mmCIF file of C-alpha atoms and ligand atoms in Angstrom:
data_model
loop_
_atom_site.group_PDB
_atom_site.id
_atom_site.type_symbol
_atom_site.label_atom_id
_atom_site.label_comp_id
_atom_site.label_asym_id
_atom_site.label_seq_id
_atom_site.Cartn_x
_atom_site.Cartn_y
_atom_site.Cartn_z
ATOM 1 C CA MET A 1 24.708 9.974 11.591
ATOM 2 C CA ASP A 2 22.698 11.705 8.864
ATOM 3 C CA VAL A 3 20.272 9.647 6.844
ATOM 4 C CA VAL A 4 18.060 10.438 3.791
ATOM 5 C CA VAL A 5 14.959 8.326 3.449
ATOM 6 C CA ILE A 6 13.654 8.344 -0.179
ATOM 7 C CA GLY A 7 9.958 7.433 -0.159
ATOM 8 C CA ALA A 8 7.542 8.056 2.605
ATOM 9 C CA GLY A 9 5.348 4.893 2.309
ATOM 10 C CA LEU A 10 5.159 2.655 5.405
ATOM 11 C CA SER A 11 8.569 1.174 5.110
ATOM 12 C CA GLY A 12 10.310 4.572 4.670
ATOM 13 C CA LEU A 13 8.432 5.997 7.593
ATOM 14 C CA VAL A 14 9.298 3.096 9.783
ATOM 15 C CA ALA A 15 12.959 3.299 8.808
ATOM 16 C CA ALA A 16 12.705 7.113 9.518
ATOM 17 C CA VAL A 17 11.140 6.711 13.018
ATOM 18 C CA CYS A 18 13.658 4.066 14.039
ATOM 19 C CA LEU A 19 16.423 5.966 12.845
ATOM 20 C CA ARG A 20 15.428 9.244 14.606
ATOM 21 C CA GLU A 21 14.635 7.611 17.698
ATOM 22 C CA ALA A 22 18.173 6.116 17.536
ATOM 23 C CA GLY A 23 19.662 9.607 17.378
ATOM 24 C CA ALA A 24 20.131 9.912 13.547
ATOM 25 C CA ASP A 25 19.309 13.269 11.745
ATOM 26 C CA VAL A 26 16.714 12.019 9.364
ATOM 27 C CA GLN A 27 15.467 13.684 6.164
ATOM 28 C CA LEU A 28 12.376 12.342 4.145
ATOM 29 C CA ILE A 29 12.028 12.977 0.477
ATOM 30 C CA GLU A 30 8.475 11.850 -1.145
ATOM 31 C CA ALA A 31 7.644 12.357 -4.669
ATOM 32 C CA GLY A 32 3.901 12.376 -4.274
ATOM 33 C CA THR A 33 1.928 15.113 -2.659
ATOM 34 C CA ARG A 34 1.058 12.952 0.647
ATOM 35 C CA ILE A 35 2.858 10.414 2.695
ATOM 36 C CA GLY A 36 1.585 6.851 3.070
ATOM 37 C CA GLY A 37 2.484 5.457 -0.464
ATOM 38 C CA ARG A 38 0.145 2.411 -1.250
ATOM 39 C CA ILE A 39 -1.687 3.154 1.963
ATOM 40 C CA GLN A 40 -4.240 5.890 1.545
ATOM 41 C CA ALA A 41 -7.713 6.478 3.180
ATOM 42 C CA LEU A 42 -10.924 8.040 1.677
ATOM 43 C CA ARG A 43 -11.078 10.940 3.937
ATOM 44 C CA ASP A 44 -14.217 13.119 5.240
ATOM 45 C CA PRO A 45 -13.399 16.522 3.690
ATOM 46 C CA LYS A 46 -14.836 18.238 6.666
ATOM 47 C CA THR A 47 -13.449 16.445 9.536
ATOM 48 C CA ASP A 48 -10.498 14.787 7.615
ATOM 49 C CA SER A 49 -11.304 11.361 9.490
ATOM 50 C CA ALA A 50 -10.681 8.170 7.629
ATOM 51 C CA LEU A 51 -13.784 6.742 6.031
ATOM 52 C CA ALA A 52 -12.477 3.830 4.118
ATOM 53 C CA ASP A 53 -9.437 2.266 2.782
ATOM 54 C CA LEU A 54 -8.390 2.912 -0.861
ATOM 55 C CA GLY A 55 -5.190 0.609 -0.677
ATOM 56 C CA PRO A 56 -4.730 -2.124 2.054
ATOM 57 C CA THR A 57 -7.325 -3.331 4.609
ATOM 58 C CA TRP A 58 -6.380 -6.323 6.422
ATOM 59 C CA VAL A 59 -3.625 -7.445 8.591
ATOM 60 C CA TRP A 60 -3.086 -10.826 10.370
ATOM 61 C CA PRO A 61 -1.490 -9.799 13.811
ATOM 62 C CA LYS A 62 -2.023 -13.332 15.037
ATOM 63 C CA TYR A 63 0.475 -14.630 12.253
ATOM 64 C CA GLN A 64 2.286 -11.349 11.954
ATOM 65 C CA PRO A 65 4.660 -10.569 14.706
ATOM 66 C CA VAL A 66 5.818 -7.239 13.263
ATOM 67 C CA VAL A 67 2.373 -5.938 12.607
ATOM 68 C CA ASP A 68 1.445 -7.071 16.243
ATOM 69 C CA HIS A 69 4.286 -5.271 17.772
ATOM 70 C CA TRP A 70 3.579 -1.973 15.762
ATOM 71 C CA LEU A 71 -0.044 -2.090 16.625
ATOM 72 C CA GLY A 72 0.628 -2.218 20.172
ATOM 73 C CA ALA A 73 3.438 0.417 20.126
ATOM 74 C CA LEU A 74 1.318 2.955 18.225
ATOM 75 C CA GLY A 75 -1.612 2.360 20.422
ATOM 76 C CA LEU A 76 -3.958 0.888 17.647
ATOM 77 C CA GLU A 77 -6.889 -1.367 17.986
ATOM 78 C CA THR A 78 -8.284 -3.912 15.380
ATOM 79 C CA PHE A 79 -11.947 -5.537 14.881
ATOM 80 C CA ASP A 80 -13.054 -8.404 12.862
ATOM 81 C CA GLN A 81 -13.770 -8.447 9.289
ATOM 82 C CA PHE A 82 -17.693 -8.642 9.053
ATOM 83 C CA ASN A 83 -18.714 -11.915 7.360
ATOM 84 C CA ASP A 84 -21.832 -13.047 8.888
ATOM 85 C CA GLY A 85 -24.523 -14.229 6.523
ATOM 86 C CA ASP A 86 -24.468 -15.244 2.812
ATOM 87 C CA ALA A 87 -22.055 -14.357 0.234
ATOM 88 C CA VAL A 88 -23.289 -13.858 -3.485
ATOM 89 C CA ILE A 89 -21.345 -16.013 -5.966
ATOM 90 C CA ALA A 90 -21.993 -15.061 -9.501
ATOM 91 C CA GLY A 91 -20.745 -16.447 -13.014
ATOM 92 C CA TYR A 92 -19.898 -20.018 -11.526
ATOM 93 C CA GLY A 93 -23.085 -21.342 -12.858
ATOM 94 C CA PRO A 94 -26.215 -20.536 -14.772
ATOM 95 C CA ALA A 95 -27.579 -18.170 -11.994
ATOM 96 C CA ALA A 96 -26.086 -16.228 -9.014
ATOM 97 C CA ARG A 97 -26.430 -18.105 -5.706
ATOM 98 C CA ARG A 98 -26.112 -17.327 -2.061
ATOM 99 C CA GLN A 99 -24.011 -19.261 0.278
ATOM 100 C CA PRO A 100 -21.659 -18.632 3.370
ATOM 101 C CA LEU A 101 -17.943 -18.334 2.624
ATOM 102 C CA PRO A 102 -15.732 -18.907 5.425
ATOM 103 C CA GLY A 103 -13.631 -16.000 6.498
ATOM 104 C CA GLN A 104 -9.787 -16.000 6.778
ATOM 105 C CA ASP A 105 -8.345 -17.167 10.153
ATOM 106 C CA GLY A 106 -6.582 -14.187 11.952
ATOM 107 C CA MET A 107 -7.612 -11.506 9.315
ATOM 108 C CA VAL A 108 -8.546 -8.165 11.142
ATOM 109 C CA ARG A 109 -9.059 -4.639 10.334
ATOM 110 C CA ILE A 110 -7.459 -1.789 12.129
ATOM 111 C CA VAL A 111 -9.539 0.905 13.514
ATOM 112 C CA GLY A 112 -9.022 3.991 11.566
ATOM 113 C CA GLY A 113 -7.630 1.690 8.716
ATOM 114 C CA PRO A 114 -3.962 1.113 7.913
ATOM 115 C CA SER A 115 -3.786 5.095 7.326
ATOM 116 C CA ALA A 116 -3.919 5.288 11.209
ATOM 117 C CA ILE A 117 -0.392 3.575 11.206
ATOM 118 C CA ILE A 118 0.801 6.309 8.916
ATOM 119 C CA ASP A 119 -0.742 9.159 10.869
ATOM 120 C CA ARG A 120 0.955 7.862 14.217
ATOM 121 C CA LEU A 121 4.403 7.091 12.689
ATOM 122 C CA ALA A 122 4.254 10.728 11.205
ATOM 123 C CA ARG A 123 3.579 12.240 14.565
ATOM 124 C CA ARG A 124 6.956 10.614 15.546
ATOM 125 C CA LEU A 125 8.777 12.669 12.871
ATOM 126 C CA ASP A 126 9.826 16.301 12.498
ATOM 127 C CA PRO A 127 7.623 17.851 9.961
ATOM 128 C CA ALA A 128 10.169 20.367 9.023
ATOM 129 C CA ARG A 129 12.449 17.419 7.802
ATOM 130 C CA LEU A 130 9.753 16.055 5.386
ATOM 131 C CA ARG A 131 9.608 17.319 1.728
ATOM 132 C CA VAL A 132 6.585 16.096 -0.347
ATOM 133 C CA ALA A 133 5.992 16.495 -4.190
ATOM 134 C CA THR A 134 9.756 16.118 -4.692
ATOM 135 C CA ALA A 135 10.713 12.955 -6.788
ATOM 136 C CA VAL A 136 14.364 11.896 -6.407
ATOM 137 C CA THR A 137 15.746 11.247 -10.158
ATOM 138 C CA GLY A 138 19.263 9.834 -9.242
ATOM 139 C CA LEU A 139 21.604 8.546 -6.812
ATOM 140 C CA VAL A 140 25.502 9.101 -7.555
ATOM 141 C CA GLU A 141 28.390 7.969 -5.860
ATOM 142 C CA ASP A 142 30.125 11.096 -4.563
ATOM 143 C CA GLY A 143 33.653 10.511 -3.512
ATOM 144 C CA SER A 144 34.673 7.321 -1.467
ATOM 145 C CA LYS A 145 31.910 7.894 1.409
ATOM 146 C CA ALA A 146 29.184 10.117 0.090
ATOM 147 C CA VAL A 147 26.087 9.661 -2.258
ATOM 148 C CA ARG A 148 24.637 12.848 -4.098
ATOM 149 C CA ILE A 149 21.007 12.690 -4.318
ATOM 150 C CA HIS A 150 19.430 14.363 -7.514
ATOM 151 C CA LEU A 151 15.989 15.928 -7.164
ATOM 152 C CA GLN A 152 13.488 16.575 -10.107
ATOM 153 C CA THR A 153 14.074 20.221 -9.114
ATOM 154 C CA GLY A 154 17.773 20.310 -10.162
ATOM 155 C CA GLU A 155 18.665 20.571 -6.634
ATOM 156 C CA THR A 156 21.045 18.107 -4.984
ATOM 157 C CA ILE A 157 21.541 16.696 -1.475
ATOM 158 C CA ASP A 158 24.915 15.038 -0.290
ATOM 159 C CA THR A 159 24.502 12.342 2.470
ATOM 160 C CA GLN A 160 26.354 9.379 3.653
ATOM 161 C CA ASN A 161 23.388 7.073 4.212
ATOM 162 C CA VAL A 162 20.445 6.517 1.874
ATOM 163 C CA VAL A 163 17.153 4.444 2.781
ATOM 164 C CA LEU A 164 15.727 3.788 -0.926
ATOM 165 C CA ALA A 165 12.150 3.104 0.247
ATOM 166 C CA ILE A 166 10.587 3.032 -3.291
ATOM 167 C CA PRO A 167 9.156 0.216 -5.388
ATOM 168 C CA LEU A 168 12.151 -1.589 -6.937
ATOM 169 C CA ARG A 169 10.786 -1.621 -10.467
ATOM 170 C CA VAL A 170 10.442 2.326 -10.097
ATOM 171 C CA ALA A 171 13.734 2.586 -8.791
ATOM 172 C CA ALA A 172 15.180 0.349 -11.802
ATOM 173 C CA THR A 173 13.282 2.086 -14.565
ATOM 174 C CA SER A 174 13.329 5.827 -13.260
ATOM 175 C CA LEU A 175 16.459 6.443 -11.177
ATOM 176 C CA HIS A 176 19.960 7.076 -12.419
ATOM 177 C CA MET A 177 22.208 4.947 -10.509
ATOM 178 C CA PRO A 178 25.432 4.579 -12.358
ATOM 179 C CA TRP A 179 26.988 2.254 -9.657
ATOM 180 C CA ALA A 180 24.157 -0.390 -9.825
ATOM 181 C CA HIS A 181 25.489 -3.352 -11.809
ATOM 182 C CA SER A 182 23.146 -5.023 -14.398
ATOM 183 C CA ASP A 183 22.757 -8.151 -12.131
ATOM 184 C CA LEU A 184 21.166 -5.926 -9.515
ATOM 185 C CA THR A 185 18.998 -3.793 -11.960
ATOM 186 C CA ASP A 186 17.804 -7.004 -13.631
ATOM 187 C CA LEU A 187 16.812 -8.507 -10.174
ATOM 188 C CA MET A 188 14.933 -5.109 -9.238
ATOM 189 C CA ARG A 189 12.958 -5.279 -12.617
ATOM 190 C CA ARG A 190 12.038 -8.975 -11.922
ATOM 191 C CA THR A 191 10.465 -8.003 -8.555
ATOM 192 C CA PRO A 192 6.676 -7.050 -9.034
ATOM 193 C CA THR A 193 5.192 -4.445 -6.881
ATOM 194 C CA TRP A 194 2.289 -6.148 -4.965
ATOM 195 C CA MET A 195 -1.128 -4.742 -5.997
ATOM 196 C CA SER A 196 0.435 -2.030 -8.166
ATOM 197 C CA THR A 197 -1.917 -2.658 -10.936
ATOM 198 C CA HIS A 198 -5.006 -2.980 -8.980
ATOM 199 C CA ALA A 199 -7.991 -0.821 -8.708
ATOM 200 C CA LYS A 200 -10.145 -0.590 -5.635
ATOM 201 C CA ALA A 201 -13.917 0.441 -5.612
ATOM 202 C CA VAL A 202 -15.533 1.844 -2.349
ATOM 203 C CA ALA A 203 -19.284 2.465 -2.074
ATOM 204 C CA LEU A 204 -20.331 4.447 0.899
ATOM 205 C CA TYR A 205 -24.072 4.118 2.199
ATOM 206 C CA ASP A 206 -26.199 5.436 5.107
ATOM 207 C CA ARG A 207 -26.576 1.843 6.467
ATOM 208 C CA PRO A 208 -25.395 -1.800 5.934
ATOM 209 C CA PHE A 209 -28.762 -2.588 4.186
ATOM 210 C CA TRP A 210 -27.431 -5.961 2.984
ATOM 211 C CA ARG A 211 -27.247 -7.504 6.348
ATOM 212 C CA GLU A 212 -30.841 -6.921 6.824
ATOM 213 C CA ALA A 213 -31.351 -9.425 3.863
ATOM 214 C CA GLY A 214 -28.963 -11.822 5.705
ATOM 215 C CA LEU A 215 -26.036 -10.984 3.297
ATOM 216 C CA SER A 216 -22.493 -10.684 4.508
ATOM 217 C CA GLY A 217 -21.711 -7.920 1.536
ATOM 218 C CA ARG A 218 -19.117 -10.503 0.438
ATOM 219 C CA ILE A 219 -19.324 -11.081 -3.496
ATOM 220 C CA ALA A 220 -17.267 -13.658 -5.448
ATOM 221 C CA SER A 221 -17.861 -12.906 -9.376
ATOM 222 C CA ARG A 222 -16.433 -14.207 -12.698
ATOM 223 C CA THR A 223 -18.511 -11.644 -14.342
ATOM 224 C CA GLY A 224 -17.335 -8.568 -12.621
ATOM 225 C CA PRO A 225 -16.464 -5.677 -12.878
ATOM 226 C CA LEU A 226 -15.698 -6.442 -9.222
ATOM 227 C CA VAL A 227 -14.141 -9.767 -8.877
ATOM 228 C CA GLU A 228 -14.518 -9.992 -5.207
ATOM 229 C CA ALA A 229 -16.210 -7.595 -2.686
ATOM 230 C CA HIS A 230 -16.537 -7.308 1.150
ATOM 231 C CA ASP A 231 -18.306 -5.311 3.881
ATOM 232 C CA HIS A 232 -16.094 -2.417 4.605
ATOM 233 C CA SER A 233 -18.102 -0.646 7.219
ATOM 234 C CA GLY A 234 -16.436 1.064 10.074
ATOM 235 C CA ARG A 235 -16.327 -0.575 13.455
ATOM 236 C CA ASP A 236 -19.700 1.288 14.448
ATOM 237 C CA ASP A 237 -21.090 0.643 10.978
ATOM 238 C CA ASP A 238 -20.482 4.325 10.267
ATOM 239 C CA PRO A 239 -20.140 4.770 7.619
ATOM 240 C CA ALA A 240 -21.539 1.677 6.021
ATOM 241 C CA ALA A 241 -19.359 0.609 3.088
ATOM 242 C CA ILE A 242 -18.705 -1.936 0.486
ATOM 243 C CA PHE A 243 -15.160 -2.503 -1.135
ATOM 244 C CA GLY A 244 -14.158 -4.461 -4.071
ATOM 245 C CA PHE A 245 -11.303 -5.275 -6.325
ATOM 246 C CA VAL A 246 -12.112 -4.303 -9.939
ATOM 247 C CA GLY A 247 -11.512 -7.003 -12.539
ATOM 248 C CA TRP A 248 -11.381 -4.925 -15.450
ATOM 249 C CA PRO A 249 -7.633 -4.561 -16.932
ATOM 250 C CA PRO A 250 -5.976 -1.148 -16.448
ATOM 251 C CA HIS A 251 -6.483 0.129 -20.147
ATOM 252 C CA LEU A 252 -10.217 -0.792 -20.036
ATOM 253 C CA ARG A 253 -11.001 0.986 -16.816
ATOM 254 C CA GLN A 254 -8.983 4.055 -17.767
ATOM 255 C CA GLN A 255 -10.698 4.272 -21.124
ATOM 256 C CA ASP A 256 -14.316 4.710 -19.492
ATOM 257 C CA PRO A 257 -14.087 5.448 -15.726
ATOM 258 C CA GLU A 258 -17.824 6.501 -15.726
ATOM 259 C CA GLY A 259 -18.724 3.389 -17.668
ATOM 260 C CA LEU A 260 -17.031 1.375 -14.959
ATOM 261 C CA LYS A 261 -18.804 3.132 -12.182
ATOM 262 C CA GLN A 262 -22.215 2.454 -13.740
ATOM 263 C CA ALA A 263 -21.113 -1.180 -14.299
ATOM 264 C CA ILE A 264 -20.113 -1.494 -10.489
ATOM 265 C CA LEU A 265 -23.479 0.010 -9.272
ATOM 266 C CA THR A 266 -25.360 -2.589 -11.575
ATOM 267 C CA GLN A 267 -23.355 -5.243 -10.254
ATOM 268 C CA LEU A 268 -23.864 -4.206 -6.637
ATOM 269 C CA THR A 269 -27.630 -3.814 -7.184
ATOM 270 C CA GLU A 270 -27.966 -7.208 -8.760
ATOM 271 C CA CYS A 271 -25.926 -8.743 -5.879
ATOM 272 C CA LEU A 272 -27.000 -6.725 -2.810
ATOM 273 C CA GLY A 273 -30.427 -5.303 -3.636
ATOM 274 C CA PRO A 274 -31.803 -2.152 -4.980
ATOM 275 C CA ALA A 275 -30.514 0.143 -2.254
ATOM 276 C CA ALA A 276 -27.006 -0.354 -3.626
ATOM 277 C CA ARG A 277 -28.062 1.711 -6.455
ATOM 278 C CA GLN A 278 -27.773 5.139 -4.574
ATOM 279 C CA PRO A 279 -24.434 5.271 -2.483
ATOM 280 C CA ARG A 280 -23.665 8.320 -0.629
ATOM 281 C CA GLN A 281 -20.207 8.213 -2.538
ATOM 282 C CA LEU A 282 -18.620 5.722 -4.997
ATOM 283 C CA VAL A 283 -14.945 6.046 -5.409
ATOM 284 C CA VAL A 284 -12.571 3.972 -7.723
ATOM 285 C CA GLN A 285 -8.838 4.311 -6.793
ATOM 286 C CA ASP A 286 -6.711 3.148 -9.656
ATOM 287 C CA TRP A 287 -3.256 2.330 -8.596
ATOM 288 C CA ALA A 288 -2.115 1.658 -12.063
ATOM 289 C CA THR A 289 -2.136 5.503 -12.756
ATOM 290 C CA ASN A 290 0.385 6.303 -9.921
ATOM 291 C CA PRO A 291 3.813 6.449 -11.696
ATOM 292 C CA HIS A 292 5.349 6.408 -8.360
ATOM 293 C CA ILE A 293 4.144 2.999 -7.508
ATOM 294 C CA VAL A 294 3.497 1.214 -11.022
ATOM 295 C CA THR A 295 5.692 0.676 -13.958
ATOM 296 C CA ASP A 296 5.107 -0.662 -17.381
ATOM 297 C CA LEU A 297 6.563 -3.837 -16.388
ATOM 298 C CA ASP A 298 4.065 -4.316 -13.766
ATOM 299 C CA ILE A 299 0.989 -3.423 -16.397
ATOM 300 C CA ALA A 300 2.596 -5.722 -19.122
ATOM 301 C CA GLY A 301 2.922 -8.743 -16.829
ATOM 302 C CA PRO A 302 0.426 -10.895 -14.752
ATOM 303 C CA ALA A 303 -0.192 -9.486 -11.436
ATOM 304 C CA GLN A 304 2.120 -11.395 -9.079
ATOM 305 C CA HIS A 305 2.847 -11.937 -5.309
ATOM 306 C CA PRO A 306 6.638 -11.238 -4.922
ATOM 307 C CA ASP A 307 8.510 -14.240 -3.621
ATOM 308 C CA ILE A 308 11.082 -13.685 -0.918
ATOM 309 C CA GLY A 309 13.967 -12.395 -2.859
ATOM 310 C CA PRO A 310 17.569 -13.306 -2.625
ATOM 311 C CA GLU A 311 19.668 -12.005 0.025
ATOM 312 C CA SER A 312 21.430 -9.415 -2.220
ATOM 313 C CA LEU A 313 18.248 -7.050 -2.212
ATOM 314 C CA ARG A 314 18.784 -6.945 1.701
ATOM 315 C CA GLN A 315 22.305 -6.218 1.375
ATOM 316 C CA ALA A 316 23.697 -2.750 1.620
ATOM 317 C CA GLN A 317 24.801 -1.210 -1.567
ATOM 318 C CA LEU A 318 27.530 1.262 -2.623
ATOM 319 C CA ASP A 319 29.900 0.175 0.232
ATOM 320 C CA GLY A 320 27.062 0.306 2.886
ATOM 321 C CA ARG A 321 25.670 3.592 1.904
ATOM 322 C CA VAL A 322 22.378 2.576 0.335
ATOM 323 C CA ARG A 323 19.725 0.069 1.642
ATOM 324 C CA PHE A 324 16.729 -1.015 -0.238
ATOM 325 C CA THR A 325 13.668 -0.807 1.868
ATOM 326 C CA VAL A 326 10.317 -1.369 0.397
ATOM 327 C CA SER A 327 8.012 -4.174 1.445
ATOM 328 C CA GLU A 328 9.020 -6.442 -1.433
ATOM 329 C CA VAL A 329 12.566 -6.768 -0.286
ATOM 330 C CA SER A 330 11.516 -8.129 3.071
ATOM 331 C CA GLN A 331 12.328 -11.740 4.234
ATOM 332 C CA VAL A 332 8.936 -11.939 5.833
ATOM 333 C CA SER A 333 5.692 -11.360 4.069
ATOM 334 C CA PRO A 334 7.234 -9.406 0.943
ATOM 335 C CA GLY A 335 4.441 -7.271 -0.658
ATOM 336 C CA LEU A 336 2.324 -6.998 2.643
ATOM 337 C CA ILE A 337 1.993 -4.481 5.301
ATOM 338 C CA GLU A 338 4.054 -6.881 7.631
ATOM 339 C CA GLY A 339 6.756 -6.904 4.992
ATOM 340 C CA ALA A 340 6.957 -3.157 4.847
ATOM 341 C CA LEU A 341 7.264 -2.787 8.677
ATOM 342 C CA ALA A 342 9.941 -5.502 8.715
ATOM 343 C CA ALA A 343 11.872 -3.907 5.762
ATOM 344 C CA GLY A 344 11.997 -0.443 7.469
ATOM 345 C CA GLU A 345 13.167 -1.961 10.731
ATOM 346 C CA THR A 346 15.704 -3.937 8.910
ATOM 347 C CA ALA A 347 17.136 -0.934 7.056
ATOM 348 C CA ALA A 348 17.358 1.185 10.080
ATOM 349 C CA ALA A 349 18.971 -1.605 12.023
ATOM 350 C CA GLY A 350 21.560 -2.086 9.453
ATOM 351 C CA PHE A 351 22.674 1.539 9.504
ATOM 352 C CA ILE A 352 22.571 1.663 13.244
ATOM 353 C CA SER A 353 24.582 -1.529 13.873
ATOM 354 C CA ASN A 354 27.062 -0.394 11.271
ATOM 355 C CA GLY A 355 27.457 2.981 13.300
ATOM 356 C CA SER A 356 27.739 5.076 10.319
ATOM 357 C CA SER A 357 28.585 8.563 11.150
ATOM 358 C CA GLY A 358 28.634 11.850 9.414
HETATM 359 C C1 FAD B 401 -5.118 -1.862 -3.364
HETATM 360 C C2 FAD B 401 -4.248 -2.464 -2.440
HETATM 361 C C3 FAD B 401 -4.609 -3.470 -1.409
HETATM 362 C C4 FAD B 401 -3.589 -3.867 -0.768
HETATM 363 N N1 FAD B 401 -4.096 -4.825 0.361
HETATM 364 C C5 FAD B 401 -3.310 -5.213 1.327
HETATM 365 C C6 FAD B 401 -3.749 -5.710 2.607
HETATM 366 O O1 FAD B 401 -5.190 -5.954 2.647
HETATM 367 N N2 FAD B 401 -2.861 -6.199 3.555
HETATM 368 C C7 FAD B 401 -1.357 -6.154 3.361
HETATM 369 O O2 FAD B 401 -0.743 -6.500 4.305
HETATM 370 N N3 FAD B 401 -0.934 -5.438 2.197
HETATM 371 C C8 FAD B 401 -1.897 -5.012 1.389
HETATM 372 N N4 FAD B 401 -1.412 -4.152 0.314
HETATM 373 C C9 FAD B 401 0.160 -3.975 0.128
HETATM 374 C C10 FAD B 401 0.553 -2.785 1.142
HETATM 375 O O3 FAD B 401 -0.209 -1.551 0.790
HETATM 376 C C11 FAD B 401 2.107 -2.512 0.821
HETATM 377 O O4 FAD B 401 2.771 -3.701 1.198
HETATM 378 C C12 FAD B 401 2.681 -1.415 1.623
HETATM 379 O O5 FAD B 401 1.696 -0.227 1.847
HETATM 380 C C13 FAD B 401 4.011 -1.014 1.002
HETATM 381 O O6 FAD B 401 4.744 -0.033 1.621
HETATM 382 P P1 FAD B 401 6.084 0.557 1.116
HETATM 383 O O7 FAD B 401 6.382 1.732 2.085
HETATM 384 O O8 FAD B 401 6.884 -0.674 1.207
HETATM 385 O O9 FAD B 401 5.916 0.886 -0.316
HETATM 386 P P2 FAD B 401 5.025 2.087 -1.166
HETATM 387 O O10 FAD B 401 3.720 2.286 -0.199
HETATM 388 O O11 FAD B 401 4.929 1.782 -2.321
HETATM 389 O O12 FAD B 401 5.972 3.420 -0.750
HETATM 390 C C14 FAD B 401 6.788 3.898 -1.743
HETATM 391 C C15 FAD B 401 6.813 5.300 -1.615
HETATM 392 O O13 FAD B 401 7.882 5.815 -2.527
HETATM 393 C C16 FAD B 401 7.491 7.029 -3.195
HETATM 394 N N5 FAD B 401 8.236 7.142 -4.491
HETATM 395 C C17 FAD B 401 8.332 6.451 -5.430
HETATM 396 N N6 FAD B 401 9.162 6.965 -6.435
HETATM 397 C C18 FAD B 401 9.813 8.102 -5.699
HETATM 398 C C19 FAD B 401 11.024 8.961 -6.107
HETATM 399 N N7 FAD B 401 11.574 8.806 -7.378
HETATM 400 N N8 FAD B 401 11.232 10.033 -5.274
HETATM 401 C C20 FAD B 401 10.790 10.090 -4.093
HETATM 402 N N9 FAD B 401 9.683 9.120 -3.742
HETATM 403 C C21 FAD B 401 9.283 8.220 -4.387
HETATM 404 C C22 FAD B 401 6.015 6.638 -3.507
HETATM 405 O O14 FAD B 401 5.249 7.848 -3.802
HETATM 406 C C23 FAD B 401 5.563 6.116 -2.306
HETATM 407 O O15 FAD B 401 4.973 6.931 -1.195
HETATM 408 C C24 FAD B 401 -2.170 -3.696 -0.680
HETATM 409 C C25 FAD B 401 -1.913 -2.510 -1.490
HETATM 410 C C26 FAD B 401 -2.760 -2.142 -2.431
HETATM 411 C C27 FAD B 401 -2.283 -0.983 -3.675
#
């Protein structure tokens, strides 16, 4: 069986690994210059080791059986989110105040971050069959059995099986799919891509100085620019780090990125103390600038967590030749890492049980 997987985010990679290990000839096509999609690490330029997460951070293996399975299968360990001490609550009264805030039951971090999942999955694939920096522009029915994939380079690839592992809104707004009826494309347009409009700030420090003052590193703020922040230090506190979600809307943060960074440093200094003013590094990852993840539909609407979508999203399209595979189509935890893993497994199982050959 030959399969082309379009999109090398978590769901596409899982589908590719499952299909390859079931004996399929798998090719992966990724529009971005790296694999991982919404999963991305801030890396040490000298050692390439992951210092912090620029995309997702948390998993809940106690409640997420698919995550639990893959962490075990990939030999990855977890550790607790640091939450000892007081949080700083700002903008909810005349003055900022300190108080402990409960953590979430079962919420943990992965040693090496979620990008360790990506790295380990990639080791199970043939690098010669992965093509990055190559956007797919169309999927066209070719005869009664095949699909012709059009690439931005003008090349085409003919295949019998396609795992379409890209955000549904990106597919609906940028891919030429003449076979897709309007009910389907309307549904795809209505399915928001979780966290696609968010920006995440990460500040690295030499030591977790806030803990010395009895602070957990957690901030809940109505005034921002970070609406929430958390201790993001590595398992052995190296590097010490804080991450936060930026509350400014996309147009505002893109208008003045330097002003945003200064405002973040001012906020961190007010909340955590003067040592916060001088991070080793401050990075803002703005997901709303990545055209392979976000669309104008996401930016125009409120940030929405996707609901579990109708069965039609999980059914094979084009007489069994195409399967949507992104996290948002999953029947479990759509939008989350758990959903991406489940969607990848489900798509691969669909092709394998169908016994397609080619
Ligand atoms: C800031 C942030 C925080 C998050 N926090 C959490 C968290 O704590 N816990 C959690 O469980 N989840 C979290 N998530 C969600 C989680 O990251 C996603 O559920 C998961 O990574 C989705 O993986 P995916 O493979 O389904 O989709 P994506 O990661 O979106 O992968 C899609 C891939 O398709 C590629 N692509 C797009 N168009 C084309 C094209 N035309 N041709 C070829 N390739 C294309 C993209 O470049 C991308 O690589 C967070 C996400 C973000 C952004």
